[in-house]
């Protein structure tokens, strides 16, 4: 198992090298598909960096150090779940007849886990509270008016 | 206890960058739109939205991205906390892949 992980790291490093060379002669015959793949790899690496900082600080809170393969695995899973989240949120928005994702779409993707949904709800409430925008208030009041009319 | 300057600088450093998440989302949406154009999807009742309004792709508003960042952050912290719990039970100080393996099934069910 350990050897497998090492091998994964090697291939990852090779991928990174390949990206570097690809970026060098991107003006050439690089196909659109390859460009998209390269972009995906770049995003995956950026996400991994973010996951590393979050995971190590979280480990520190628990008084533990986190082994590198663990962080790499979590980063990979985080990327996959981000992809899934994008799909779900898009589908929910489409279902609502919208082209833009709203907070509720994201919260709805967590509907299987009530606790998680509660956490996200309170987070979104916090966000709403932070926003000073008068625009939001206007929207809210107009919504209320609508409701009154509906009732 | 011991204040580490690298981690204790700001709480903002401990979440994801909304721009990064937005970039990932856009990538997925573009990929899906292209696949739909290829005629692979027969579930899609709407006759290819990108042909009618090509310039209008799915977008996300800023607060939705922030909530997405929070969701992913919770995912990562939960993974670490649960693995740390197992590691603690085994009196280890390093979170090893075996500890993560133990919590992974439930973690993936929960997200």
CSV table of C-alpha atoms in Angstrom, one decimal:
chain,number,residue,atom,x,y,z
A,1,UNK,CA,0.0,0.0,0.0
A,2,UNK,CA,2.8,2.4,0.9
A,3,UNK,CA,4.5,1.7,-2.4
A,4,UNK,CA,1.3,2.5,-4.2
A,5,UNK,CA,1.1,5.8,-2.5
A,6,UNK,CA,4.8,6.6,-3.4
A,7,UNK,CA,4.1,5.7,-6.9
A,8,UNK,CA,1.1,8.1,-6.9
A,9,UNK,CA,3.3,10.9,-5.7
A,10,UNK,CA,5.9,10.1,-8.5
A,11,UNK,CA,3.2,10.3,-11.2
A,12,UNK,CA,1.9,13.5,-9.6
A,13,UNK,CA,5.3,15.0,-9.8
A,14,UNK,CA,5.6,13.9,-13.5
A,15,UNK,CA,2.2,15.4,-14.2
A,16,UNK,CA,3.3,18.7,-12.8
A,17,UNK,CA,6.4,18.6,-15.0
A,18,UNK,CA,4.2,17.8,-18.0
A,19,UNK,CA,2.0,20.8,-17.2
A,20,UNK,CA,5.0,23.1,-17.1
A,21,UNK,CA,6.2,22.0,-20.5
A,22,UNK,CA,2.6,22.2,-21.8
A,23,UNK,CA,2.3,25.7,-20.7
A,24,UNK,CA,5.5,26.5,-22.5
A,25,UNK,CA,4.3,25.6,-26.0
A,26,UNK,CA,0.6,26.1,-25.5
A,27,UNK,CA,0.5,28.2,-28.7
A,28,UNK,CA,1.3,25.2,-30.7
A,29,UNK,CA,-0.9,22.2,-31.5
A,30,UNK,CA,-2.2,21.9,-28.0
A,31,UNK,CA,-5.7,20.6,-28.3
A,32,UNK,CA,-8.6,22.2,-26.5
A,33,UNK,CA,-9.2,19.0,-24.6
A,34,UNK,CA,-5.6,19.0,-23.4
A,35,UNK,CA,-5.8,22.6,-22.4
A,36,UNK,CA,-8.9,21.8,-20.3
A,37,UNK,CA,-7.1,18.9,-18.7
A,38,UNK,CA,-4.1,21.0,-17.9
A,39,UNK,CA,-6.4,23.6,-16.3
A,40,UNK,CA,-8.0,20.9,-14.2
A,41,UNK,CA,-4.6,19.8,-13.0
A,42,UNK,CA,-3.6,23.3,-12.2
A,43,UNK,CA,-6.8,23.8,-10.2
A,44,UNK,CA,-6.3,20.5,-8.5
A,45,UNK,CA,-2.9,21.6,-7.4
A,46,UNK,CA,-4.2,24.9,-6.1
A,47,UNK,CA,-6.9,23.1,-4.2
A,48,UNK,CA,-4.3,20.8,-2.7
A,49,UNK,CA,-2.3,23.7,-1.4
A,50,UNK,CA,-5.3,25.1,0.3
A,51,UNK,CA,-6.2,21.7,1.8
A,52,UNK,CA,-2.6,21.3,3.1
A,53,UNK,CA,-2.8,24.5,5.0
A,54,UNK,CA,-6.3,23.7,6.4
A,55,UNK,CA,-5.4,20.2,7.3
A,56,UNK,CA,-2.2,20.9,9.0
A,57,UNK,CA,-3.7,23.7,11.1
A,58,UNK,CA,-6.6,21.4,12.0
A,59,UNK,CA,-4.2,18.7,12.9
A,60,UNK,CA,-2.3,21.1,15.1
A,61,UNK,CA,-5.5,22.0,16.9
A,62,UNK,CA,-5.9,18.3,17.8
A,63,UNK,CA,-2.2,18.1,18.7
A,64,UNK,CA,-1.3,15.8,15.9
A,65,UNK,CA,0.8,15.9,12.8
A,66,UNK,CA,-0.8,14.7,9.6
A,67,UNK,CA,1.0,12.3,7.3
A,68,UNK,CA,1.5,13.5,3.7
A,69,UNK,CA,-0.5,10.7,2.1
A,70,UNK,CA,-3.5,11.5,4.3
A,71,UNK,CA,-3.4,15.2,3.2
A,72,UNK,CA,-3.0,14.2,-0.5
A,73,UNK,CA,-6.0,11.8,-0.2
A,74,UNK,CA,-8.2,14.4,1.4
A,75,UNK,CA,-7.2,16.9,-1.2
A,76,UNK,CA,-8.2,14.5,-3.9
A,77,UNK,CA,-11.5,13.8,-2.3
A,78,UNK,CA,-12.1,17.5,-1.8
A,79,UNK,CA,-11.6,18.1,-5.5
A,80,UNK,CA,-14.0,15.3,-6.4
A,81,UNK,CA,-16.6,16.6,-4.0
A,82,UNK,CA,-16.2,20.1,-5.4
A,83,UNK,CA,-16.9,18.7,-8.8
A,84,UNK,CA,-20.0,16.9,-7.5
A,85,UNK,CA,-21.1,20.1,-5.8
A,86,UNK,CA,-20.8,22.0,-9.0
A,87,UNK,CA,-23.0,19.5,-10.8
A,88,UNK,CA,-25.6,19.3,-8.1
A,89,UNK,CA,-25.8,23.0,-7.6
A,90,UNK,CA,-26.2,23.6,-11.4
A,91,UNK,CA,-28.9,21.0,-11.6
A,92,UNK,CA,-30.8,22.5,-8.6
A,93,UNK,CA,-30.5,26.0,-10.2
A,94,UNK,CA,-31.7,24.7,-13.5
A,95,UNK,CA,-34.6,23.0,-11.8
A,96,UNK,CA,-35.6,26.3,-10.3
A,97,UNK,CA,-35.3,27.9,-13.8
A,98,UNK,CA,-32.3,29.9,-12.9
A,99,UNK,CA,-28.9,30.3,-14.6
A,100,UNK,CA,-27.1,31.5,-11.5
A,101,UNK,CA,-26.3,29.5,-8.4
A,102,UNK,CA,-27.7,30.9,-5.2
A,103,UNK,CA,-26.8,30.0,-1.6
A,104,UNK,CA,-29.9,27.9,-1.2
A,105,UNK,CA,-28.7,25.6,-4.1
A,106,UNK,CA,-25.5,24.9,-2.3
A,107,UNK,CA,-27.3,24.3,1.0
A,108,UNK,CA,-29.7,22.0,-0.7
A,109,UNK,CA,-26.8,19.8,-1.9
A,110,UNK,CA,-26.2,18.9,1.8
A,111,UNK,CA,-29.8,17.8,2.3
A,112,UNK,CA,-28.8,14.3,3.3
A,113,UNK,CA,-27.0,15.5,6.3
A,114,UNK,CA,-29.3,17.5,8.6
A,115,UNK,CA,-26.5,18.6,10.9
A,116,UNK,CA,-24.3,19.8,8.0
A,117,UNK,CA,-27.3,21.6,6.5
A,118,UNK,CA,-27.8,23.4,9.8
A,119,UNK,CA,-24.2,24.4,9.9
A,120,UNK,CA,-24.4,25.8,6.4
A,121,UNK,CA,-27.7,27.5,7.2
A,122,UNK,CA,-26.2,29.4,10.1
A,123,UNK,CA,-23.1,30.2,8.0
A,124,UNK,CA,-25.3,31.7,5.3
A,125,UNK,CA,-27.3,33.6,7.9
A,126,UNK,CA,-24.1,35.0,9.2
A,127,UNK,CA,-23.1,36.1,5.7
A,128,UNK,CA,-26.4,37.8,5.2
A,129,UNK,CA,-26.0,39.6,8.5
A,130,UNK,CA,-22.5,40.8,7.6
A,131,UNK,CA,-23.6,42.2,4.3
A,132,UNK,CA,-24.5,45.9,4.9
A,133,UNK,CA,-25.9,46.3,1.4
A,134,UNK,CA,-29.1,48.2,1.3
A,135,UNK,CA,-29.8,46.3,-1.9
A,136,UNK,CA,-30.4,43.2,0.1
A,137,UNK,CA,-32.8,45.0,2.3
A,138,UNK,CA,-34.7,46.3,-0.6
A,139,UNK,CA,-34.9,42.8,-2.1
A,140,UNK,CA,-36.1,41.4,1.2
A,141,UNK,CA,-38.8,44.0,1.5
A,142,UNK,CA,-39.9,43.5,-2.0
A,143,UNK,CA,-40.1,39.7,-1.3
A,144,UNK,CA,-42.2,40.4,1.7
A,145,UNK,CA,-44.5,42.5,-0.3
A,146,UNK,CA,-44.8,39.7,-2.8
A,147,UNK,CA,-45.7,37.3,0.0
A,148,UNK,CA,-48.3,39.6,1.4
A,149,UNK,CA,-49.9,39.8,-2.0
A,150,UNK,CA,-49.7,36.0,-2.4
A,151,UNK,CA,-51.4,35.5,0.9
B,1,UNK,CA,0.0,27.0,24.2
B,2,UNK,CA,2.8,27.6,21.8
B,3,UNK,CA,1.7,30.2,19.3
B,4,UNK,CA,2.9,29.3,15.8
B,5,UNK,CA,3.2,32.4,13.6
B,6,UNK,CA,2.6,30.5,10.4
B,7,UNK,CA,-0.8,29.2,11.5
B,8,UNK,CA,-2.0,31.8,14.0
B,9,UNK,CA,-1.9,34.8,11.7
B,10,UNK,CA,-5.4,35.0,10.4
B,11,UNK,CA,-8.6,33.0,10.3
B,12,UNK,CA,-9.1,33.9,6.7
B,13,UNK,CA,-6.1,31.7,5.7
B,14,UNK,CA,-8.0,28.6,6.9
B,15,UNK,CA,-10.7,28.5,4.3
B,16,UNK,CA,-10.7,28.2,0.6
B,17,UNK,CA,-10.4,31.0,-1.9
B,18,UNK,CA,-13.8,31.6,-3.5
B,19,UNK,CA,-12.1,32.4,-6.8
B,20,UNK,CA,-10.5,29.0,-6.8
B,21,UNK,CA,-13.8,27.3,-6.2
B,22,UNK,CA,-15.4,29.4,-8.8
B,23,UNK,CA,-12.8,28.3,-11.3
B,24,UNK,CA,-13.4,24.6,-10.5
B,25,UNK,CA,-17.1,25.1,-10.9
B,26,UNK,CA,-16.8,26.9,-14.2
B,27,UNK,CA,-14.5,24.1,-15.4
B,28,UNK,CA,-17.2,21.4,-14.5
B,29,UNK,CA,-20.0,23.4,-16.1
B,30,UNK,CA,-18.1,24.0,-19.3
B,31,UNK,CA,-17.3,20.3,-19.5
B,32,UNK,CA,-20.9,19.4,-18.9
B,33,UNK,CA,-22.1,21.9,-21.5
B,34,UNK,CA,-19.7,20.4,-24.1
B,35,UNK,CA,-20.8,16.9,-23.3
B,36,UNK,CA,-24.4,17.9,-23.6
B,37,UNK,CA,-23.7,19.4,-27.1
B,38,UNK,CA,-22.2,16.1,-28.1
B,39,UNK,CA,-25.6,14.5,-27.9
B,40,UNK,CA,-24.6,12.1,-25.2
B,41,UNK,CA,-27.4,13.2,-22.9
B,42,UNK,CA,-30.9,12.2,-23.8
B,43,UNK,CA,-32.2,13.0,-20.3
B,44,UNK,CA,-31.9,16.7,-21.0
B,45,UNK,CA,-35.4,17.7,-22.2
B,46,UNK,CA,-34.4,21.3,-23.0
B,47,UNK,CA,-33.0,21.4,-26.5
B,48,UNK,CA,-29.4,22.3,-25.7
B,49,UNK,CA,-29.5,25.7,-23.8
B,50,UNK,CA,-26.1,26.6,-25.2
B,51,UNK,CA,-27.3,26.8,-28.7
B,52,UNK,CA,-30.1,29.2,-27.9
B,53,UNK,CA,-28.2,31.5,-25.6
B,54,UNK,CA,-24.6,30.5,-26.1
B,55,UNK,CA,-23.3,33.3,-24.0
B,56,UNK,CA,-25.4,32.5,-21.0
B,57,UNK,CA,-23.7,29.8,-19.0
B,58,UNK,CA,-24.3,28.9,-15.4
B,59,UNK,CA,-22.9,31.4,-13.0
B,60,UNK,CA,-22.6,31.6,-9.2
B,61,UNK,CA,-23.2,34.5,-6.9
B,62,UNK,CA,-20.5,35.5,-4.4
B,63,UNK,CA,-22.3,34.3,-1.3
B,64,UNK,CA,-23.1,30.9,-2.9
B,65,UNK,CA,-19.4,30.5,-3.5
B,66,UNK,CA,-18.6,31.4,0.1
B,67,UNK,CA,-21.0,28.7,1.3
B,68,UNK,CA,-19.4,26.3,-1.0
B,69,UNK,CA,-16.0,27.1,0.5
B,70,UNK,CA,-17.5,26.5,3.9
B,71,UNK,CA,-18.9,23.2,2.9
B,72,UNK,CA,-15.5,22.0,1.6
B,73,UNK,CA,-13.7,23.4,4.6
B,74,UNK,CA,-16.1,21.4,6.9
B,75,UNK,CA,-15.3,18.3,4.8
B,76,UNK,CA,-11.6,18.7,5.3
B,77,UNK,CA,-11.8,19.5,9.0
B,78,UNK,CA,-14.2,16.7,9.6
B,79,UNK,CA,-11.9,14.3,7.9
B,80,UNK,CA,-8.9,15.4,10.0
B,81,UNK,CA,-10.9,15.5,13.3
B,82,UNK,CA,-12.3,12.0,12.8
B,83,UNK,CA,-9.0,10.5,11.8
B,84,UNK,CA,-7.4,12.3,14.8
B,85,UNK,CA,-10.0,10.7,17.0
B,86,UNK,CA,-8.9,7.2,15.8
B,87,UNK,CA,-5.3,8.1,16.1
B,88,UNK,CA,-5.8,9.3,19.6
B,89,UNK,CA,-7.4,6.0,20.5
B,90,UNK,CA,-4.4,4.2,19.2
B,91,UNK,CA,-2.1,6.6,21.1
B,92,UNK,CA,-0.4,7.8,18.0
B,93,UNK,CA,0.8,11.4,17.4
B,94,UNK,CA,0.8,11.2,13.6
B,95,UNK,CA,-2.4,10.7,11.6
B,96,UNK,CA,-1.6,7.8,9.3
B,97,UNK,CA,-3.4,6.6,6.2
B,98,UNK,CA,-4.8,3.7,8.2
B,99,UNK,CA,-6.6,6.1,10.6
B,100,UNK,CA,-8.1,7.9,7.6
B,101,UNK,CA,-9.1,4.6,6.1
B,102,UNK,CA,-11.1,3.7,9.2
B,103,UNK,CA,-13.2,6.9,9.1
B,104,UNK,CA,-13.5,7.2,5.3
B,105,UNK,CA,-16.7,5.1,4.7
B,106,UNK,CA,-18.8,7.1,7.1
B,107,UNK,CA,-17.2,10.4,6.1
B,108,UNK,CA,-18.1,9.8,2.5
B,109,UNK,CA,-21.6,8.8,3.4
B,110,UNK,CA,-22.0,12.1,5.4
B,111,UNK,CA,-21.0,14.4,2.5
